């Protein structure tokens, strides 16, 4: 049995990925804030694929820097970087404004802006604020572990140009797609994602 360990985006739960087709002989581990994963849970699997989306890319690289002994097949980023705040991610001023102005109306706008249609059953406002505050207070740029970066050319949440700048600097394989921040209407199966660099 193989495993895909998915580090989910800010404020998201399993609904974000519930429609993705799962390949035969795979299970999916969906990791959300506070992004805790016991390394021993991975020992039983033959092949391990790590995928991070949005803020999940940052937390995925943090996890791998703390658990460098793990042997894995691939590490894939989707619309995120290990330096998610600043010139390679979200502008710090924009981040702070998001934290300051967060409310139900603005969250609804956020879902529209990222291209996400399901917006009534995710996390509470209190949870979203807690996640943003936690990252701001504990933030430090992470080392890059990404082997392939999927970048949505229409991403304005974590601007595509910032992602490209980061991954070009790190000499990472970049795959650009004509999508916005939420990628899973286009990337509608795990197989498509893990084999994207082989097509």
PDB file of C-alpha atoms in Angstrom:
ATOM      1  CA  UNK A   1       0.000   0.000   0.000  1.00  0.00           C
ATOM      2  CA  UNK A   2       1.162   3.537  -0.859  1.00  0.00           C
ATOM      3  CA  UNK A   3       0.224   6.848   0.733  1.00  0.00           C
ATOM      4  CA  UNK A   4      -0.318  10.416  -0.402  1.00  0.00           C
ATOM      5  CA  UNK A   5       0.207  12.794   2.502  1.00  0.00           C
ATOM      6  CA  UNK A   6      -1.632  16.006   1.688  1.00  0.00           C
ATOM      7  CA  UNK A   7      -0.935  19.209   3.603  1.00  0.00           C
ATOM      8  CA  UNK A   8      -4.111  21.211   3.069  1.00  0.00           C
ATOM      9  CA  UNK A   9      -4.537  24.971   2.635  1.00  0.00           C
ATOM     10  CA  UNK A  10      -5.554  27.688   5.093  1.00  0.00           C
ATOM     11  CA  UNK A  11      -9.004  27.275   6.572  1.00  0.00           C
ATOM     12  CA  UNK A  12      -9.740  24.138   4.599  1.00  0.00           C
ATOM     13  CA  UNK A  13     -10.898  20.684   5.611  1.00  0.00           C
ATOM     14  CA  UNK A  14     -11.465  17.419   3.739  1.00  0.00           C
ATOM     15  CA  UNK A  15     -14.236  19.011   1.613  1.00  0.00           C
ATOM     16  CA  UNK A  16     -11.562  20.681  -0.522  1.00  0.00           C
ATOM     17  CA  UNK A  17     -10.371  17.299  -1.810  1.00  0.00           C
ATOM     18  CA  UNK A  18     -13.343  14.998  -1.328  1.00  0.00           C
ATOM     19  CA  UNK A  19     -14.093  14.693  -5.064  1.00  0.00           C
ATOM     20  CA  UNK A  20     -10.561  13.717  -6.120  1.00  0.00           C
ATOM     21  CA  UNK A  21     -10.258  10.174  -7.463  1.00  0.00           C
ATOM     22  CA  UNK A  22      -7.954   7.987  -5.367  1.00  0.00           C
ATOM     23  CA  UNK A  23      -5.678   5.555  -7.248  1.00  0.00           C
ATOM     24  CA  UNK A  24      -5.768   1.834  -6.516  1.00  0.00           C
ATOM     25  CA  UNK A  25      -3.394   0.761  -3.709  1.00  0.00           C
ATOM     26  CA  UNK A  26      -3.262   4.284  -2.261  1.00  0.00           C
ATOM     27  CA  UNK A  27      -4.662   5.917   0.832  1.00  0.00           C
ATOM     28  CA  UNK A  28      -4.846   9.671   1.452  1.00  0.00           C
ATOM     29  CA  UNK A  29      -3.828  11.347   4.695  1.00  0.00           C
ATOM     30  CA  UNK A  30      -5.340  14.839   4.864  1.00  0.00           C
ATOM     31  CA  UNK A  31      -3.304  17.047   7.214  1.00  0.00           C
ATOM     32  CA  UNK A  32      -4.837  20.357   8.322  1.00  0.00           C
ATOM     33  CA  UNK A  33      -3.983  22.971  10.938  1.00  0.00           C
ATOM     34  CA  UNK A  34      -2.130  22.541  13.290  1.00  0.00           C
ATOM     35  CA  UNK A  35      -0.490  20.197  10.736  1.00  0.00           C
ATOM     36  CA  UNK A  36       0.495  17.442  13.150  1.00  0.00           C
ATOM     37  CA  UNK A  37       1.584  14.092  11.750  1.00  0.00           C
ATOM     38  CA  UNK A  38       3.167  11.218  13.635  1.00  0.00           C
ATOM     39  CA  UNK A  39       6.056   9.930  11.538  1.00  0.00           C
ATOM     40  CA  UNK A  40       5.417   6.368  12.749  1.00  0.00           C
ATOM     41  CA  UNK A  41       2.128   6.386  10.842  1.00  0.00           C
ATOM     42  CA  UNK A  42       4.130   6.333   7.604  1.00  0.00           C
ATOM     43  CA  UNK A  43       6.315   3.298   8.321  1.00  0.00           C
ATOM     44  CA  UNK A  44       3.852   0.756   6.944  1.00  0.00           C
ATOM     45  CA  UNK A  45       3.738   2.272   3.437  1.00  0.00           C
ATOM     46  CA  UNK A  46       5.776   1.175   0.447  1.00  0.00           C
ATOM     47  CA  UNK A  47       5.881   4.559  -1.328  1.00  0.00           C
ATOM     48  CA  UNK A  48       5.203   7.990   0.177  1.00  0.00           C
ATOM     49  CA  UNK A  49       4.159  11.008  -1.869  1.00  0.00           C
ATOM     50  CA  UNK A  50       3.972  14.417  -0.202  1.00  0.00           C
ATOM     51  CA  UNK A  51       1.740  17.131  -1.653  1.00  0.00           C
ATOM     52  CA  UNK A  52       1.212  20.601  -0.225  1.00  0.00           C
ATOM     53  CA  UNK A  53      -1.296  23.201  -1.347  1.00  0.00           C
ATOM     54  CA  UNK A  54      -1.193  26.909  -0.457  1.00  0.00           C
ATOM     55  CA  UNK A  55      -0.097  27.366   3.204  1.00  0.00           C
ATOM     56  CA  UNK A  56       0.239  23.586   3.297  1.00  0.00           C
ATOM     57  CA  UNK A  57       3.422  23.883   1.215  1.00  0.00           C
ATOM     58  CA  UNK A  58       5.038  25.881   4.009  1.00  0.00           C
ATOM     59  CA  UNK A  59       3.974  23.377   6.690  1.00  0.00           C
ATOM     60  CA  UNK A  60       5.000  20.424   4.520  1.00  0.00           C
ATOM     61  CA  UNK A  61       8.551  21.779   4.190  1.00  0.00           C
ATOM     62  CA  UNK A  62       8.606  22.493   7.931  1.00  0.00           C
ATOM     63  CA  UNK A  63       7.573  18.881   8.603  1.00  0.00           C
ATOM     64  CA  UNK A  64      10.247  17.486   6.274  1.00  0.00           C
ATOM     65  CA  UNK A  65      12.960  19.670   7.818  1.00  0.00           C
ATOM     66  CA  UNK A  66      12.042  18.188  11.223  1.00  0.00           C
ATOM     67  CA  UNK A  67      11.809  14.613   9.865  1.00  0.00           C
ATOM     68  CA  UNK A  68      14.595  14.472   7.296  1.00  0.00           C
ATOM     69  CA  UNK A  69      15.055  10.707   7.781  1.00  0.00           C
ATOM     70  CA  UNK A  70      11.833   9.943   5.871  1.00  0.00           C
ATOM     71  CA  UNK A  71      12.330   8.272   2.509  1.00  0.00           C
ATOM     72  CA  UNK A  72       9.789   9.500  -0.033  1.00  0.00           C
ATOM     73  CA  UNK A  73       9.031   9.259  -3.739  1.00  0.00           C
ATOM     74  CA  UNK A  74       8.044  12.863  -4.556  1.00  0.00           C
ATOM     75  CA  UNK A  75       7.324  16.228  -2.953  1.00  0.00           C
ATOM     76  CA  UNK A  76       4.912  18.381  -4.947  1.00  0.00           C
ATOM     77  CA  UNK A  77       3.794  21.951  -4.273  1.00  0.00           C
ATOM     78  CA  UNK A  78       0.563  23.415  -5.605  1.00  0.00           C
ATOM     79  CA  UNK A  79       0.161  27.201  -5.480  1.00  0.00           C
ATOM     80  CA  UNK A  80       2.416  27.797  -2.493  1.00  0.00           C
ATOM     81  CA  UNK A  81       6.051  28.137  -1.427  1.00  0.00           C
ATOM     82  CA  UNK A  82       8.171  27.341   1.643  1.00  0.00           C
ATOM     83  CA  UNK A  83       8.479  31.118   2.085  1.00  0.00           C
ATOM     84  CA  UNK A  84       4.777  31.881   2.061  1.00  0.00           C
ATOM     85  CA  UNK A  85       4.983  35.379   3.587  1.00  0.00           C
ATOM     86  CA  UNK A  86       7.057  38.036   1.838  1.00  0.00           C
ATOM     87  CA  UNK A  87       8.497  38.455  -1.651  1.00  0.00           C
ATOM     88  CA  UNK A  88       8.109  34.753  -2.534  1.00  0.00           C
ATOM     89  CA  UNK A  89       4.551  34.461  -1.216  1.00  0.00           C
ATOM     90  CA  UNK A  90       1.874  36.771   0.178  1.00  0.00           C
ATOM     91  CA  UNK A  91       2.932  40.358   0.763  1.00  0.00           C
ATOM     92  CA  UNK A  92       3.206  40.904   4.541  1.00  0.00           C
ATOM     93  CA  UNK A  93       0.967  43.984   4.392  1.00  0.00           C
ATOM     94  CA  UNK A  94      -1.763  41.976   2.598  1.00  0.00           C
ATOM     95  CA  UNK A  95      -1.393  39.188   5.175  1.00  0.00           C
ATOM     96  CA  UNK A  96      -1.833  41.631   8.067  1.00  0.00           C
ATOM     97  CA  UNK A  97      -4.857  43.284   6.410  1.00  0.00           C
ATOM     98  CA  UNK A  98      -6.457  39.869   5.911  1.00  0.00           C
ATOM     99  CA  UNK A  99      -6.009  39.103   9.609  1.00  0.00           C
ATOM    100  CA  UNK A 100      -7.334  42.519  10.650  1.00  0.00           C
ATOM    101  CA  UNK A 101     -10.414  42.528   8.393  1.00  0.00           C
ATOM    102  CA  UNK A 102     -11.528  38.910   8.537  1.00  0.00           C
ATOM    103  CA  UNK A 103     -15.299  38.429   8.768  1.00  0.00           C
ATOM    104  CA  UNK A 104     -18.017  36.302   7.127  1.00  0.00           C
ATOM    105  CA  UNK A 105     -18.416  38.661   4.166  1.00  0.00           C
ATOM    106  CA  UNK A 106     -14.679  38.804   3.448  1.00  0.00           C
ATOM    107  CA  UNK A 107     -14.339  35.022   3.766  1.00  0.00           C
ATOM    108  CA  UNK A 108     -17.052  34.619   1.151  1.00  0.00           C
ATOM    109  CA  UNK A 109     -15.075  36.987  -1.125  1.00  0.00           C
ATOM    110  CA  UNK A 110     -11.937  34.950  -0.419  1.00  0.00           C
ATOM    111  CA  UNK A 111     -13.606  31.733  -1.611  1.00  0.00           C
ATOM    112  CA  UNK A 112     -14.798  33.496  -4.784  1.00  0.00           C
ATOM    113  CA  UNK A 113     -11.315  34.941  -5.437  1.00  0.00           C
ATOM    114  CA  UNK A 114      -9.604  31.552  -5.128  1.00  0.00           C
ATOM    115  CA  UNK A 115     -12.178  29.914  -7.414  1.00  0.00           C
ATOM    116  CA  UNK A 116     -13.714  27.656  -4.733  1.00  0.00           C
ATOM    117  CA  UNK A 117     -17.435  26.911  -5.102  1.00  0.00           C
ATOM    118  CA  UNK A 118     -18.130  25.141  -1.805  1.00  0.00           C
ATOM    119  CA  UNK A 119     -18.150  27.808   0.881  1.00  0.00           C
ATOM    120  CA  UNK A 120     -20.728  27.069   3.556  1.00  0.00           C
ATOM    121  CA  UNK A 121     -19.209  24.196   5.461  1.00  0.00           C
ATOM    122  CA  UNK A 122     -15.548  24.921   6.042  1.00  0.00           C
ATOM    123  CA  UNK A 123     -13.944  26.185   9.261  1.00  0.00           C
ATOM    124  CA  UNK A 124     -15.285  28.850  11.630  1.00  0.00           C
ATOM    125  CA  UNK A 125     -14.081  32.478  11.599  1.00  0.00           C
ATOM    126  CA  UNK A 126     -12.430  31.857  14.985  1.00  0.00           C
ATOM    127  CA  UNK A 127     -10.437  28.952  13.529  1.00  0.00           C
ATOM    128  CA  UNK A 128      -9.364  31.001  10.523  1.00  0.00           C
ATOM    129  CA  UNK A 129      -8.141  33.835  12.749  1.00  0.00           C
ATOM    130  CA  UNK A 130      -6.285  31.370  14.972  1.00  0.00           C
ATOM    131  CA  UNK A 131      -4.485  29.849  11.958  1.00  0.00           C
ATOM    132  CA  UNK A 132      -3.411  33.244  10.605  1.00  0.00           C
ATOM    133  CA  UNK A 133      -2.241  34.458  14.019  1.00  0.00           C
ATOM    134  CA  UNK A 134      -0.318  31.267  14.678  1.00  0.00           C
ATOM    135  CA  UNK A 135       1.560  31.449  11.389  1.00  0.00           C
ATOM    136  CA  UNK A 136       2.342  35.151  11.834  1.00  0.00           C
ATOM    137  CA  UNK A 137       3.697  34.639  15.371  1.00  0.00           C
ATOM    138  CA  UNK A 138       5.727  31.517  14.527  1.00  0.00           C
ATOM    139  CA  UNK A 139       6.759  32.254  10.958  1.00  0.00           C
ATOM    140  CA  UNK A 140      10.232  31.593   9.669  1.00  0.00           C
ATOM    141  CA  UNK A 141      11.156  30.805   6.060  1.00  0.00           C
ATOM    142  CA  UNK A 142      11.548  27.072   5.469  1.00  0.00           C
ATOM    143  CA  UNK A 143      14.148  25.166   3.486  1.00  0.00           C
ATOM    144  CA  UNK A 144      12.978  23.948   0.089  1.00  0.00           C
ATOM    145  CA  UNK A 145      12.094  20.252  -0.269  1.00  0.00           C
ATOM    146  CA  UNK A 146       9.880  20.640  -3.338  1.00  0.00           C
ATOM    147  CA  UNK A 147      10.797  18.640  -6.448  1.00  0.00           C
ATOM    148  CA  UNK A 148       7.890  19.797  -8.649  1.00  0.00           C
ATOM    149  CA  UNK A 149       5.900  23.026  -8.322  1.00  0.00           C
ATOM    150  CA  UNK A 150       2.464  23.326  -9.930  1.00  0.00           C
ATOM    151  CA  UNK A 151       1.651  27.013 -10.347  1.00  0.00           C
ATOM    152  CA  UNK A 152      -1.718  28.459 -11.319  1.00  0.00           C
ATOM    153  CA  UNK A 153      -1.073  31.300 -13.749  1.00  0.00           C
ATOM    154  CA  UNK A 154      -4.280  33.028 -12.527  1.00  0.00           C
ATOM    155  CA  UNK A 155      -3.357  32.728  -8.839  1.00  0.00           C
ATOM    156  CA  UNK A 156      -3.691  36.141  -7.171  1.00  0.00           C
ATOM    157  CA  UNK A 157      -3.834  34.770  -3.607  1.00  0.00           C
ATOM    158  CA  UNK A 158      -0.191  33.686  -3.550  1.00  0.00           C
ATOM    159  CA  UNK A 159       0.779  35.584  -6.703  1.00  0.00           C
ATOM    160  CA  UNK A 160       2.007  33.309  -9.491  1.00  0.00           C
ATOM    161  CA  UNK A 161       4.937  35.638 -10.261  1.00  0.00           C
ATOM    162  CA  UNK A 162       6.201  35.294  -6.659  1.00  0.00           C
ATOM    163  CA  UNK A 163       5.977  31.510  -6.834  1.00  0.00           C
ATOM    164  CA  UNK A 164       7.789  31.422 -10.171  1.00  0.00           C
ATOM    165  CA  UNK A 165      10.533  33.699  -8.812  1.00  0.00           C
ATOM    166  CA  UNK A 166      11.050  31.369  -5.832  1.00  0.00           C
ATOM    167  CA  UNK A 167      11.098  28.088  -7.735  1.00  0.00           C
ATOM    168  CA  UNK A 168      13.311  29.421 -10.516  1.00  0.00           C
ATOM    169  CA  UNK A 169      15.795  30.509  -7.835  1.00  0.00           C
ATOM    170  CA  UNK A 170      15.643  27.000  -6.308  1.00  0.00           C
ATOM    171  CA  UNK A 171      15.904  25.317  -9.761  1.00  0.00           C
ATOM    172  CA  UNK A 172      12.694  23.351  -9.168  1.00  0.00           C
ATOM    173  CA  UNK A 173      10.712  21.761 -12.005  1.00  0.00           C
ATOM    174  CA  UNK A 174       7.825  24.198 -12.671  1.00  0.00           C
ATOM    175  CA  UNK A 175       4.527  23.251 -14.297  1.00  0.00           C
ATOM    176  CA  UNK A 176       2.212  26.180 -15.102  1.00  0.00           C
ATOM    177  CA  UNK A 177      -1.526  25.663 -15.487  1.00  0.00           C
ATOM    178  CA  UNK A 178      -4.243  28.195 -16.494  1.00  0.00           C
ATOM    179  CA  UNK A 179      -5.967  27.977 -13.086  1.00  0.00           C
ATOM    180  CA  UNK A 180      -6.551  30.172 -10.033  1.00  0.00           C
ATOM    181  CA  UNK A 181      -5.561  29.415  -6.431  1.00  0.00           C
ATOM    182  CA  UNK A 182      -8.010  26.549  -5.853  1.00  0.00           C
ATOM    183  CA  UNK A 183      -6.691  23.826  -8.190  1.00  0.00           C
ATOM    184  CA  UNK A 184      -8.906  20.793  -7.683  1.00  0.00           C
ATOM    185  CA  UNK A 185     -11.460  21.312 -10.434  1.00  0.00           C
ATOM    186  CA  UNK A 186      -8.620  21.000 -12.944  1.00  0.00           C
ATOM    187  CA  UNK A 187      -6.466  18.608 -10.904  1.00  0.00           C
ATOM    188  CA  UNK A 188      -9.342  16.240 -10.240  1.00  0.00           C
ATOM    189  CA  UNK A 189      -7.441  13.052  -9.416  1.00  0.00           C
ATOM    190  CA  UNK A 190      -4.452  12.271  -7.220  1.00  0.00           C
ATOM    191  CA  UNK A 191      -2.943  10.262 -10.049  1.00  0.00           C
ATOM    192  CA  UNK A 192      -2.960  13.323 -12.297  1.00  0.00           C
ATOM    193  CA  UNK A 193      -1.090  15.284  -9.613  1.00  0.00           C
ATOM    194  CA  UNK A 194       1.562  12.720  -8.707  1.00  0.00           C
ATOM    195  CA  UNK A 195       2.309  11.983 -12.368  1.00  0.00           C
ATOM    196  CA  UNK A 196       2.120  15.562 -13.633  1.00  0.00           C
ATOM    197  CA  UNK A 197       5.856  15.746 -14.323  1.00  0.00           C
ATOM    198  CA  UNK A 198       5.757  12.585 -16.447  1.00  0.00           C
ATOM    199  CA  UNK A 199       3.241  13.703 -19.056  1.00  0.00           C
TER     200      UNK A 199
END
